[in-house]
Amino acid sequence: MNYYNSNTVVYLNGEFVKANEANTDLYGQSLHYGFAAFEGIRAYKTHNATRIFKAREHYERLKRSCDLTGIPFNWDIDDLIKQTYRLLELNNLKDAYIRPLVFSEPQMTLIAPEKTSIMLCAWEWGAYLGDRQLKVCISSFERPNPKSTKIEAKISGNYVNSILATTDAKNRGFDEALLLDANGFVAEAPGANIFIEKNGKLYTPTKGNILPGITRATIIELCRVLDIEVIEKEITLDFLKSADGAFLCGTAAEVVGIHTVDETVFRQRWRDSIGATLQRAYKNLVLEKVNYEVII
Ligand code: PMP
């Protein structure tokens, strides 16, 4: 996968520069210790124009991730949104994945940095987990204990856990991992949240041990519009395995059905599931194909 070529432009600290000419310092905490905050945002080519889905929510979460961890964030969110649209234009991207990253100044101690940089880059990316139903395995890795990190912050260091879990799942012949939290309840996938369907209702893990996804919030809002009951609760593995179906959701993954968890195959056909309805509704929403009664 080529993320950039000789024409690609990135935004770095207020300027647009060629990706292959931009550089950064090698003596920083972000590279050495994973002390950085980032976002994953999607832009869609809608019939209106190219639209960045939930741009404000993503930049607000970026700021929150920084605030939670003491990473200085001194940028104006409206300006960042404007620069992101400019970035897409300059790179001639319409359907794109956008990656903002806040990283530290050169500094090798274990004290939070006083100065940070921001970079925005974008590339074309299909649905991250593909569009067929997934075979997932319960990972031998747990999500980080919220007492050992800021689990609600999207910070780079937390993704060591994600990389270990996904790589292990792939090595074991699965499409993706599903991680439990430190108390043994179902938490989330390495880069997506989970919803479980049982007897016509949806269930999703409570906040506290997960990254509170913007797609997760969007799905909950869509359920309100579509009159689908969603219950946030602690979910056991037995509950998951006895469910009718389940799906993952995230900005990169969008909405993708789960076929099996370990050896357990869900009874319900995906096309008959609430997940499939929400998959269509989500696609319509991001593509601005439907006018809902409420603004989500
Ligand atoms: N959990 C984790 C660990 C993630 O990395 C992501 C992707 N950002 C999500 C959940 C889904 O979050 P969102 O819907 O905001 O993309």
Coordinates of C-alpha atoms and ligand atoms in Angstrom, one line a residue:
M1 CA 0.0 0.0 0.0
N2 CA 1.4 3.4 -1.0
Y3 CA 0.3 6.0 1.4
Y4 CA 1.9 8.9 -0.5
N5 CA 3.8 9.7 -3.7
S6 CA 6.0 12.5 -4.9
N7 CA 3.0 14.8 -5.3
T8 CA 1.5 14.2 -1.9
V9 CA 1.2 17.2 0.4
V10 CA 0.8 17.1 4.2
Y11 CA -0.1 19.8 6.6
L12 CA 2.7 20.4 9.2
N13 CA 2.5 23.1 11.8
G14 CA 0.6 25.6 9.7
E15 CA 2.2 24.9 6.4
F16 CA 1.5 22.5 3.5
V17 CA 4.6 20.7 2.5
K18 CA 5.5 17.8 0.3
A19 CA 5.2 14.5 2.1
N20 CA 8.6 13.3 0.9
E21 CA 10.3 16.6 2.0
A22 CA 8.6 16.9 5.4
N23 CA 10.7 15.8 8.3
T24 CA 10.7 15.4 12.0
D25 CA 13.2 15.0 14.8
L26 CA 14.4 11.5 15.8
Y27 CA 14.9 12.5 19.5
G28 CA 11.2 12.7 20.6
Q29 CA 9.0 10.9 23.1
S30 CA 6.4 10.2 20.4
L31 CA 8.7 8.0 18.4
H32 CA 10.5 6.5 21.4
Y33 CA 7.7 6.0 23.9
G34 CA 4.5 6.3 21.9
F35 CA 3.5 9.6 23.6
A36 CA 1.4 11.2 20.9
A37 CA -2.3 11.6 20.2
F38 CA -4.0 10.9 16.9
E39 CA -7.3 10.6 15.1
G40 CA -8.8 8.6 12.2
I41 CA -11.4 10.5 10.2
R42 CA -13.1 9.8 6.9
A43 CA -14.2 12.0 4.1
Y44 CA -16.9 10.8 1.7
K45 CA -17.7 11.9 -1.8
T46 CA -21.4 12.7 -1.3
H47 CA -23.8 13.9 -4.0
N48 CA -23.5 17.4 -2.4
A49 CA -19.7 17.6 -2.2
T50 CA -16.8 15.9 -0.4
R51 CA -17.8 15.9 3.3
I52 CA -15.6 15.1 6.3
F53 CA -17.9 13.0 8.5
K54 CA -18.1 14.3 12.1
A55 CA -15.0 16.4 11.7
R56 CA -15.7 18.5 14.8
E57 CA -16.3 15.4 17.0
H58 CA -12.9 13.9 15.9
Y59 CA -11.0 17.1 16.5
E60 CA -12.7 17.6 19.9
R61 CA -11.7 14.0 20.8
L62 CA -8.1 14.8 19.6
K63 CA -8.1 17.7 22.0
R64 CA -9.6 15.6 24.8
S65 CA -7.0 12.9 24.2
C66 CA -4.3 15.6 24.6
D67 CA -5.9 17.1 27.7
L68 CA -6.3 13.7 29.4
T69 CA -2.6 13.0 28.9
G70 CA -1.0 16.4 29.3
I71 CA 0.0 16.7 25.6
P72 CA -0.2 20.4 24.8
F73 CA -2.9 21.2 22.2
N74 CA -2.9 24.8 21.1
W75 CA -4.8 24.7 17.8
D76 CA -8.2 26.1 16.8
I77 CA -10.6 23.3 15.9
D78 CA -12.4 25.4 13.2
D79 CA -9.0 26.2 11.6
L80 CA -8.0 22.5 11.7
I81 CA -11.2 21.6 9.9
K82 CA -10.6 24.2 7.3
Q83 CA -7.0 23.0 6.8
T84 CA -8.3 19.4 6.5
Y85 CA -10.6 20.4 3.6
R86 CA -7.7 22.2 2.0
L87 CA -5.5 19.1 2.4
L88 CA -8.1 17.0 0.6
E89 CA -8.3 19.6 -2.2
L90 CA -4.5 19.9 -2.6
N91 CA -4.2 16.1 -2.9
N92 CA -7.3 15.8 -5.1
L93 CA -8.9 13.3 -2.6
K94 CA -12.6 12.9 -2.4
D95 CA -13.1 9.6 -0.6
A96 CA -10.3 9.6 2.0
Y97 CA -9.0 8.6 5.4
I98 CA -7.5 11.5 7.3
R99 CA -4.9 11.1 10.0
P100 CA -4.1 14.0 12.3
L101 CA -1.2 13.4 14.7
V102 CA 0.0 15.5 17.6
F103 CA 3.6 14.7 18.5
S104 CA 6.2 15.9 20.9
E105 CA 9.1 18.2 20.5
P106 CA 12.6 16.7 20.7
Q107 CA 12.8 15.6 24.4
M108 CA 13.9 12.3 25.8
T109 CA 12.8 12.5 29.4
L110 CA 9.7 11.0 30.8
I111 CA 8.0 14.3 31.5
A112 CA 5.2 15.5 29.3
P113 CA 6.5 17.8 26.6
E114 CA 6.0 21.6 26.7
K115 CA 5.7 21.9 22.9
T116 CA 4.0 19.8 20.3
S117 CA 3.6 19.7 16.5
I118 CA 0.6 18.7 14.5
M119 CA 0.5 17.0 11.2
L120 CA -2.4 16.1 9.0
C121 CA -2.2 13.6 6.2
A122 CA -4.7 11.7 4.1
W123 CA -4.9 8.8 1.7
E124 CA -7.5 6.7 -0.1
W125 CA -8.5 3.7 1.9
G126 CA -11.3 1.1 1.5
A127 CA -13.3 -0.3 4.4
Y128 CA -10.5 -1.3 6.8
L129 CA -11.8 -4.8 7.7
G130 CA -13.3 -5.4 4.2
D131 CA -17.0 -5.8 3.5
R132 CA -17.6 -9.5 4.3
Q133 CA -18.5 -10.9 7.7
L134 CA -15.6 -11.5 10.0
K135 CA -14.2 -14.4 11.8
V136 CA -12.9 -13.0 15.1
C137 CA -11.1 -14.7 18.0
I138 CA -11.0 -13.8 21.7
S139 CA -7.6 -12.4 22.1
S140 CA -5.1 -13.6 24.6
F141 CA -4.3 -9.9 25.1
E142 CA -6.6 -7.8 27.3
R143 CA -7.4 -4.2 26.7
P144 CA -5.1 -2.0 28.8
N145 CA -6.4 -1.6 32.3
P146 CA -7.9 2.0 32.6
K147 CA -5.8 2.3 35.8
S148 CA -2.6 1.9 33.8
T149 CA -3.3 4.3 30.9
K150 CA -5.9 6.8 29.7
I151 CA -8.0 4.2 27.8
E152 CA -10.5 6.9 26.6
A153 CA -7.7 8.8 24.9
K154 CA -6.6 7.9 21.4
I155 CA -2.9 7.9 22.2
S156 CA -0.3 6.1 20.2
G157 CA 1.1 4.0 23.0
N158 CA -2.2 2.3 23.5
Y159 CA -1.9 0.9 20.0
V160 CA 0.9 -1.5 20.9
N161 CA -1.8 -3.5 22.5
S162 CA -3.9 -3.3 19.3
I163 CA -1.0 -4.3 17.0
L164 CA -0.2 -7.3 19.2
A165 CA -3.8 -8.5 19.2
T166 CA -4.5 -8.1 15.5
T167 CA -1.2 -9.7 14.5
D168 CA -1.9 -12.6 16.8
A169 CA -5.4 -13.0 15.5
K170 CA -4.2 -13.0 11.8
N171 CA -1.4 -15.5 12.7
R172 CA -4.1 -17.8 14.1
G173 CA -6.1 -17.6 10.9
F174 CA -8.8 -15.1 12.0
D175 CA -9.7 -11.8 10.5
E176 CA -9.6 -9.8 13.7
A177 CA -9.3 -10.0 17.5
L178 CA -11.8 -9.2 20.1
L179 CA -10.4 -8.2 23.5
L180 CA -11.8 -8.5 27.0
D181 CA -11.2 -5.9 29.6
A182 CA -9.2 -6.3 32.8
N183 CA -12.3 -7.7 34.5
G184 CA -13.0 -10.3 31.9
F185 CA -15.9 -8.5 30.2
V186 CA -16.1 -8.0 26.4
A187 CA -14.4 -4.7 25.6
E188 CA -13.7 -4.0 21.9
A189 CA -11.7 -4.9 18.9
P190 CA -8.2 -3.4 18.4
G191 CA -9.6 -0.6 16.3
A192 CA -13.4 -0.8 16.5
N193 CA -16.3 -1.1 19.0
I194 CA -18.7 -4.0 19.2
F195 CA -22.5 -4.3 19.3
I196 CA -24.3 -7.5 20.1
E197 CA -27.8 -8.4 19.0
K198 CA -30.1 -10.6 21.1
N199 CA -33.9 -11.0 20.9
G200 CA -34.4 -7.8 18.8
K201 CA -32.3 -5.6 21.1
L202 CA -28.7 -4.3 20.8
Y203 CA -26.1 -4.4 23.6
T204 CA -22.8 -2.7 23.7
P205 CA -20.1 -2.5 26.5
T206 CA -20.3 0.5 28.8
K207 CA -17.7 3.2 28.6
G208 CA -14.8 2.9 31.0
N209 CA -12.7 0.2 29.4
I210 CA -13.0 1.2 25.8
L211 CA -12.3 4.0 23.4
P212 CA -15.7 5.7 23.1
G213 CA -16.0 5.6 19.4
I214 CA -17.6 8.3 17.3
T215 CA -19.2 5.6 15.2
R216 CA -20.5 3.9 18.3
A217 CA -22.2 7.1 19.3
T218 CA -23.5 7.5 15.7
I219 CA -25.0 3.9 15.8
I220 CA -26.7 4.7 19.2
E221 CA -28.2 7.9 17.6
L222 CA -29.3 5.9 14.5
C223 CA -31.0 3.4 16.8
R224 CA -32.9 6.2 18.5
V225 CA -34.2 7.4 15.1
L226 CA -35.0 3.8 14.0
D227 CA -36.6 2.9 17.3
I228 CA -34.1 0.1 18.1
E229 CA -33.4 -0.4 21.8
V230 CA -29.7 -0.2 22.8
I231 CA -28.5 -1.3 26.2
E232 CA -25.0 -0.3 27.5
K233 CA -23.8 -2.9 30.0
E234 CA -21.0 -5.2 31.0
I235 CA -21.1 -8.1 28.6
T236 CA -19.8 -11.6 29.4
L237 CA -18.3 -13.9 26.9
D238 CA -21.2 -16.4 27.5
F239 CA -23.7 -13.6 26.7
L240 CA -21.8 -12.8 23.5
K241 CA -21.6 -16.4 22.4
S242 CA -25.3 -17.0 23.0
A243 CA -26.3 -13.9 21.0
D244 CA -28.1 -13.9 17.7
G245 CA -25.5 -11.7 16.0
A246 CA -22.9 -9.0 16.4
F247 CA -21.0 -6.4 14.5
L248 CA -18.0 -4.1 14.8
C249 CA -18.1 -0.4 14.0
G250 CA -15.5 2.3 13.6
T251 CA -14.5 5.1 11.3
A252 CA -12.1 2.9 9.3
A253 CA -14.1 -0.3 9.7
E254 CA -17.6 1.4 9.2
V255 CA -20.1 -1.3 10.1
V256 CA -19.1 -4.9 9.6
G257 CA -20.8 -8.1 10.6
I258 CA -19.2 -10.8 12.7
H259 CA -19.7 -14.3 11.4
T260 CA -18.0 -16.3 14.2
V261 CA -16.4 -15.7 17.6
D262 CA -13.8 -18.5 18.0
E263 CA -15.7 -21.6 17.1
T264 CA -19.2 -20.1 17.8
V265 CA -21.2 -19.3 14.6
F266 CA -24.1 -16.8 15.0
R267 CA -27.5 -18.3 14.2
Q268 CA -28.9 -15.4 12.4
R269 CA -28.2 -14.6 8.8
W270 CA -26.5 -11.2 8.5
R271 CA -29.0 -9.9 6.0
D272 CA -31.8 -10.4 8.5
S273 CA -30.0 -8.7 11.3
I274 CA -30.4 -5.3 12.9
G275 CA -26.7 -4.9 12.1
A276 CA -27.4 -5.1 8.4
T277 CA -30.1 -2.4 8.7
L278 CA -27.7 -0.2 10.6
Q279 CA -24.9 -0.9 8.1
R280 CA -27.2 0.5 5.3
A281 CA -28.4 3.4 7.5
Y282 CA -24.8 4.3 8.4
K283 CA -23.8 4.3 4.7
N284 CA -26.7 6.5 3.8
L285 CA -25.9 8.9 6.6
V286 CA -22.2 9.3 5.7
L287 CA -23.2 9.7 2.0
E288 CA -25.9 12.2 2.9
K289 CA -28.4 10.1 1.1
V290 CA -31.2 10.3 3.6
N291 CA -32.6 13.2 5.6
Y292 CA -33.3 12.0 9.1
E293 CA -35.7 13.8 11.3
V294 CA -32.9 14.5 13.7
I295 CA -29.5 15.9 13.0
I296 CA -27.0 13.4 14.0
Ligands
PMP1 N1 -11.8 1.4 19.6 C1 -10.6 1.5 19.2 C2 -9.5 0.9 20.0 C3 -10.2 2.3 18.1 O1 -9.0 2.5 17.7 C4 -11.3 2.8 17.3 C5 -11.0 3.6 16.0 N2 -10.7 5.0 16.3 C6 -12.6 2.6 17.7 C7 -12.8 1.9 18.9 C8 -13.7 3.2 17.0 O2 -13.7 4.6 17.1 P1 -14.3 5.6 16.0 O3 -15.7 5.1 15.8 O4 -14.3 6.9 16.7 O5 -13.5 5.5 14.8

